[in-house]
Short mmCIF file of C-alpha atoms and ligand atoms in Angstrom, two decimals:
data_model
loop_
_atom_site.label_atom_id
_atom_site.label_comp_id
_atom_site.label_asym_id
_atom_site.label_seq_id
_atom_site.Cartn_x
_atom_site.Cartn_y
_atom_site.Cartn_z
CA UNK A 1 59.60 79.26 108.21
CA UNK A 2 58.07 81.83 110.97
CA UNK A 3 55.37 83.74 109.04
CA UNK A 4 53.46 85.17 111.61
CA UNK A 5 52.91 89.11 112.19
CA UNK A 6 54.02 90.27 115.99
CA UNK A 7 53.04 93.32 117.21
CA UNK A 8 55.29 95.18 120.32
CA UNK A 9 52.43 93.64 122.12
CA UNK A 10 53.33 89.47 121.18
CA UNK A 11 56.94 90.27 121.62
CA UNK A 12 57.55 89.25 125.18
CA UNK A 13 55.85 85.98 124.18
CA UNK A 14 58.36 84.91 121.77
CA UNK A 15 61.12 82.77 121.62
CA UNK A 16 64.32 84.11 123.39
CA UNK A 17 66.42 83.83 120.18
CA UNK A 18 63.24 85.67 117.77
CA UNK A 19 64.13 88.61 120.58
CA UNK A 20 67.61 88.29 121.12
CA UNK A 21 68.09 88.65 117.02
CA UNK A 22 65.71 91.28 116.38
CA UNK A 23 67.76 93.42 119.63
CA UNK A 24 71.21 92.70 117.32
CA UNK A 25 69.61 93.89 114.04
CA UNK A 26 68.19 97.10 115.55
CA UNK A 27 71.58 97.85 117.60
CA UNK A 28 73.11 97.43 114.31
CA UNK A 29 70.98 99.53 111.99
CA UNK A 30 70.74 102.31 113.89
CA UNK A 31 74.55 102.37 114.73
CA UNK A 32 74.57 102.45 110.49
CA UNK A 33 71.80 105.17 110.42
CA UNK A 34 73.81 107.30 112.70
CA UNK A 35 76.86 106.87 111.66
CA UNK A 36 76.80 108.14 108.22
CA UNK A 37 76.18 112.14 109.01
CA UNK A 38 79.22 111.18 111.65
CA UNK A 39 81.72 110.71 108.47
CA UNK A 40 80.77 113.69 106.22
CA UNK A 41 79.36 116.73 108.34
CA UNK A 42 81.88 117.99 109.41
CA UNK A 43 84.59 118.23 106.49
CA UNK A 44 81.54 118.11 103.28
CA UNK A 45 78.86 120.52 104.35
CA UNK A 46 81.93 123.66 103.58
CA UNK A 47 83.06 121.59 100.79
CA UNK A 48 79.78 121.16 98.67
CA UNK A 49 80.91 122.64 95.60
CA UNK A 50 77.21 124.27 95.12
CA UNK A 51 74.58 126.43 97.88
CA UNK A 52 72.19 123.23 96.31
CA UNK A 53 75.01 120.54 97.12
CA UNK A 54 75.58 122.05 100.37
CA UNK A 55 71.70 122.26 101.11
CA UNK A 56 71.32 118.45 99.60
CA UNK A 57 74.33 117.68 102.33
CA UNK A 58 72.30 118.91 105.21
CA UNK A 59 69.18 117.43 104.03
CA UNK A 60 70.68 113.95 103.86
CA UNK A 61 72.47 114.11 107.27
CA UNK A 62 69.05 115.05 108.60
CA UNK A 63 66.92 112.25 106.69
CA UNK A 64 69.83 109.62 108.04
CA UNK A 65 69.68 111.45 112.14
CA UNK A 66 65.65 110.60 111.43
CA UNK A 67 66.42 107.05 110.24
CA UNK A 68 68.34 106.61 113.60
CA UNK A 69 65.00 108.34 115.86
CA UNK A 70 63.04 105.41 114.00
CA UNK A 71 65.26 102.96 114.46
CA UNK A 72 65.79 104.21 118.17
CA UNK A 73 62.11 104.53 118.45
CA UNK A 74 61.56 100.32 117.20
CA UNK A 75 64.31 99.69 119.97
CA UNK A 76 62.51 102.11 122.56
CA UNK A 77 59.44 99.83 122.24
CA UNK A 78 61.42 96.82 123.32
CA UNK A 79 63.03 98.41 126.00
CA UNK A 80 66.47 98.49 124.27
CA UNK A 81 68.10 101.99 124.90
CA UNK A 82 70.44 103.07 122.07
CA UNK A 83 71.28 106.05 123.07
CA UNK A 84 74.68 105.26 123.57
CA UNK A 85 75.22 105.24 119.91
CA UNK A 86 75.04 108.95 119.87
CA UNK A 87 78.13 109.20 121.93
CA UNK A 88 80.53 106.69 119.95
CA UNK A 89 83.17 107.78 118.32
CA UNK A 90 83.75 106.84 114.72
CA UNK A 91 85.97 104.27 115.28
CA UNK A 92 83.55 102.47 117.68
CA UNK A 93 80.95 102.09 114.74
CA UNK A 94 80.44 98.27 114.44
CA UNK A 95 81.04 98.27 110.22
CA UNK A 96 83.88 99.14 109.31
CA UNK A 97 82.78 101.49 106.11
CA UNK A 98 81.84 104.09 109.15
CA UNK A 99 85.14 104.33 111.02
CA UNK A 100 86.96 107.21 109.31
CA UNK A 101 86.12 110.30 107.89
CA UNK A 102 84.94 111.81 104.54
CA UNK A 103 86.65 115.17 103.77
CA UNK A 104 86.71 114.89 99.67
CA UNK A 105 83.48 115.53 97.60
CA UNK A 106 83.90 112.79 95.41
CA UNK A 107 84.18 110.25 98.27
CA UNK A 108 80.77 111.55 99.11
CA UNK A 109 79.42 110.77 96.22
CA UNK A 110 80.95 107.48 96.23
CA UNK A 111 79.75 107.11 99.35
CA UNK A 112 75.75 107.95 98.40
CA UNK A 113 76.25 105.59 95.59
CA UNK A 114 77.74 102.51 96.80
CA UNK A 115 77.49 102.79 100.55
CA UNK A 116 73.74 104.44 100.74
CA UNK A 117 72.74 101.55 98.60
CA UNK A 118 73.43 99.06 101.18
CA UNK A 119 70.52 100.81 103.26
CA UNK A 120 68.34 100.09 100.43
CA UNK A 121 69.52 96.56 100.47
CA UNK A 122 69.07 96.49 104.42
CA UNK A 123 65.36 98.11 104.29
CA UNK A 124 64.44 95.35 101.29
CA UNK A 125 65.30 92.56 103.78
CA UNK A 126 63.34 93.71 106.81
CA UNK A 127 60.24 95.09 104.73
CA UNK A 128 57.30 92.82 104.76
CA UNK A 129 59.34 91.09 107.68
CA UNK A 130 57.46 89.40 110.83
CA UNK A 131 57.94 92.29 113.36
CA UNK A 132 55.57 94.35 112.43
CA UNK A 133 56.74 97.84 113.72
CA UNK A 134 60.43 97.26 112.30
CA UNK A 135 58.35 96.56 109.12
CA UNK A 136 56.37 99.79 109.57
CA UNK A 137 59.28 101.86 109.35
CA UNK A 138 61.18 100.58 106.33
CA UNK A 139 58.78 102.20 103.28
CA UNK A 140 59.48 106.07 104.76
CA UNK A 141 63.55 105.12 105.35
CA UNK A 142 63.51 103.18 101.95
CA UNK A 143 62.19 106.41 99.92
CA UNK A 144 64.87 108.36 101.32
CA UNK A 145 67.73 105.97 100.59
CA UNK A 146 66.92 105.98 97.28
CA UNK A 147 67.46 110.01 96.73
CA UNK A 148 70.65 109.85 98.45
CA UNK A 149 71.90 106.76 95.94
CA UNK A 150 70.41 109.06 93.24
CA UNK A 151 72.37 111.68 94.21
CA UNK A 152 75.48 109.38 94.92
CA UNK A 153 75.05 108.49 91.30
CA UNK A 154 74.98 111.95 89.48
CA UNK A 155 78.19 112.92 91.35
CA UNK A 156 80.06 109.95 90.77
CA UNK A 157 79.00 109.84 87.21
CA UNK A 158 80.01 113.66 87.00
CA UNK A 159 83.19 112.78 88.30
CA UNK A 160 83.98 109.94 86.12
CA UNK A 161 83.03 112.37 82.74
CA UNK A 162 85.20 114.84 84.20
CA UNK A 163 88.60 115.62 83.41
CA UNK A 164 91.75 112.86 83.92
CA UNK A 165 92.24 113.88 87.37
CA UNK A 166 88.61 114.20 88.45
CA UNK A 167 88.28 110.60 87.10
CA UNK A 168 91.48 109.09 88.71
CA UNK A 169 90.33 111.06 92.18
CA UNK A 170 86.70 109.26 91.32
CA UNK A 171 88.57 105.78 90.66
CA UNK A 172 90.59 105.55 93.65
CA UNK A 173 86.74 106.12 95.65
CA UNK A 174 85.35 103.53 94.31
CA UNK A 175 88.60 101.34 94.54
CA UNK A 176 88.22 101.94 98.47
CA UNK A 177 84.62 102.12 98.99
CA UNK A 178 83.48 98.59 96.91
CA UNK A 179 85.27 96.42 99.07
CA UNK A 180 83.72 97.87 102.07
CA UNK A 181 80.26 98.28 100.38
CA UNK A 182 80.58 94.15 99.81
CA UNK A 183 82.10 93.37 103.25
CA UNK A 184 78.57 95.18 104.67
CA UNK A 185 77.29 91.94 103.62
CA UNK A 186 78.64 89.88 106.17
CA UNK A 187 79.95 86.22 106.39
CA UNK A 188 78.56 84.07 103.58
CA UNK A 189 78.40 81.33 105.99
CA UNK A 190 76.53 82.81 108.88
CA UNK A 191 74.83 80.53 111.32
CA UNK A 192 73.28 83.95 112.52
CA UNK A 193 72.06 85.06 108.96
CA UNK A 194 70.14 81.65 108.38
CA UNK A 195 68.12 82.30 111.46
CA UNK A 196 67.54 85.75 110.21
CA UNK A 197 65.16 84.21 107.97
CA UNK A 198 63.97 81.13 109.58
CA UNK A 199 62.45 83.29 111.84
CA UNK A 200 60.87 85.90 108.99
CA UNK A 201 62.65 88.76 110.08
CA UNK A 202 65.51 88.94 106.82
CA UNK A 203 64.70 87.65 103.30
CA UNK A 204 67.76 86.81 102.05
CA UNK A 205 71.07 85.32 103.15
CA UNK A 206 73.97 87.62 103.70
CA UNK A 207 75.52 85.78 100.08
CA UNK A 208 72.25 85.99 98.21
CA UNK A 209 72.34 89.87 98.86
CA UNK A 210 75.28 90.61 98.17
CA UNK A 211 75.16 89.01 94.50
CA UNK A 212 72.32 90.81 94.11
CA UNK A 213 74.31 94.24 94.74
CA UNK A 214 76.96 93.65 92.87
CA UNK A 215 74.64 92.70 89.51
CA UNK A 216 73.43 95.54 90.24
CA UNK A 217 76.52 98.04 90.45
CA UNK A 218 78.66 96.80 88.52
CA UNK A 219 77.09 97.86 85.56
CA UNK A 220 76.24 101.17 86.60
CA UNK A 221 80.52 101.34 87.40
CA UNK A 222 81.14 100.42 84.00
CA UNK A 223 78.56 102.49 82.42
CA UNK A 224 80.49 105.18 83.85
CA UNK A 225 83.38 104.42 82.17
CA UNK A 226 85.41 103.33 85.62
CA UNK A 227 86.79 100.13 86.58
CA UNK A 228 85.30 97.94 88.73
CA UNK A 229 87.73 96.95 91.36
CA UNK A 230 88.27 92.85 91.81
CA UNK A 231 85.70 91.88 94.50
CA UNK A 232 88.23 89.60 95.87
CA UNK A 233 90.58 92.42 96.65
CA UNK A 234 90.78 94.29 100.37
CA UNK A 235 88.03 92.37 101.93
CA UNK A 236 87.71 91.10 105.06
CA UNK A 237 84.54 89.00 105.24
CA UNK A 238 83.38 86.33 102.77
FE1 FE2 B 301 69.57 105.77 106.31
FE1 FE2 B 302 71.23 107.18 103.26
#
């Protein structure tokens, strides 16, 4: 395995595929970055039941829009413009869990729970990884995508101790956003994914994460009192 540190400055000198894959993961990230303030601005920002929510809205669409800059600015550095990203429409976004739009406030807090945490999940593979300013970035972004999961949490949870219909509108979030959250994964048997790590850049296969996720939420789904949805069920990649 590739354990070696390269700086902006080594990059030209590496092998075609180190480049080629580091190019995807960045295209892909930011695209992810981006296209979370894409799905709830517009419809949750009015909606936020509190002036704090709505503030803790705003703040979170402008942590994610900085997530994309650093992401953008990684990219910049390899002369890769993603600019383009900013002008995609929602259905254009490469995973599927951004194509659509969130207009209820318990689908954003689904959303901060389940879906934020796969941002966690992404910044844990890169951190500590062999390109150095991709690594660089990660600690800042990771911090941040922890408060939004936090806050995904407490609404969820508020939601799901809430009254029948509050915890049947709650349900039917997590019913549609669990199957997307483990689909974010990608293919267990990925050809790309293996080289991922041969080369240092990812720790973990696409599989090995996404076990790892779902130990970790499904407890947190049934501690809540909901039902976690059979992982099986509505997915599209496995
Ligand atoms: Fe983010
Ligand atoms: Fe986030």
């Amino acid at each position: 395995m590739f354990t070696d540190r390269i700086t902006k400055a080594d990059l030209p000198k590496m092998d075609h595929e180190y480049q080629e894959l580091l190019r995807h993961l960045l295209a892909i990230q930011a695209d992810c970055e981006i296209g979370g303030p894409h799905l709830y601005v517009k419809d949750c920002l009015e909606q936020a039941p509190t002036p704090i929510e709505r503030l803790i809205v705003a703040r979170t669409a402008n942590e994610e829009i900085d997530h994309y800059r650093k992401v953008v600015g990684v990219a910049a550095g390899i002369d890769l413009d993603l600019s383009y990203l900013l002008k995609r429409s929602n259905m254009e976004r490469y995973v599927e869990a951004f194509r659509g739009q969130i207009s209820t406030w318990e689908d954003y807090g689904v959303f901060g729970f389940l879906i934020d945490r796969i941002g966690k999940y992404q910044m844990e593979e890169y951190a500590g990884g062999t390109y150095q300013p991709l690594d660089d970035i990660c600690p800042g972004i990771l911090q941040e995508e922890l408060g939004h999961i936090e806050h995904g949490r407490e609404v969820t949870a508020a939601f799901a101790a809430g009254t029948d219909d509050e915890r049947r509108r709650v349900q039917k979030a997590v019913d549609y956003w669990f199957p997307k959250a483990l689909d974010m994964f990608g293919k267990s048997e990925s050809r790309r994914s293996e080289r991922y790590i041969q080369w240092g850049i990812k720790r973990r296969t696409n599989e090995q994460a996404r076990q790892e996720y779902f130990a970790e939420v499904v407890p947190l789904i049934e501690e809540m009192g909901l039902q976690v949805p059979d992982p099986t069920e509505n997915r599209h990649y496995f």
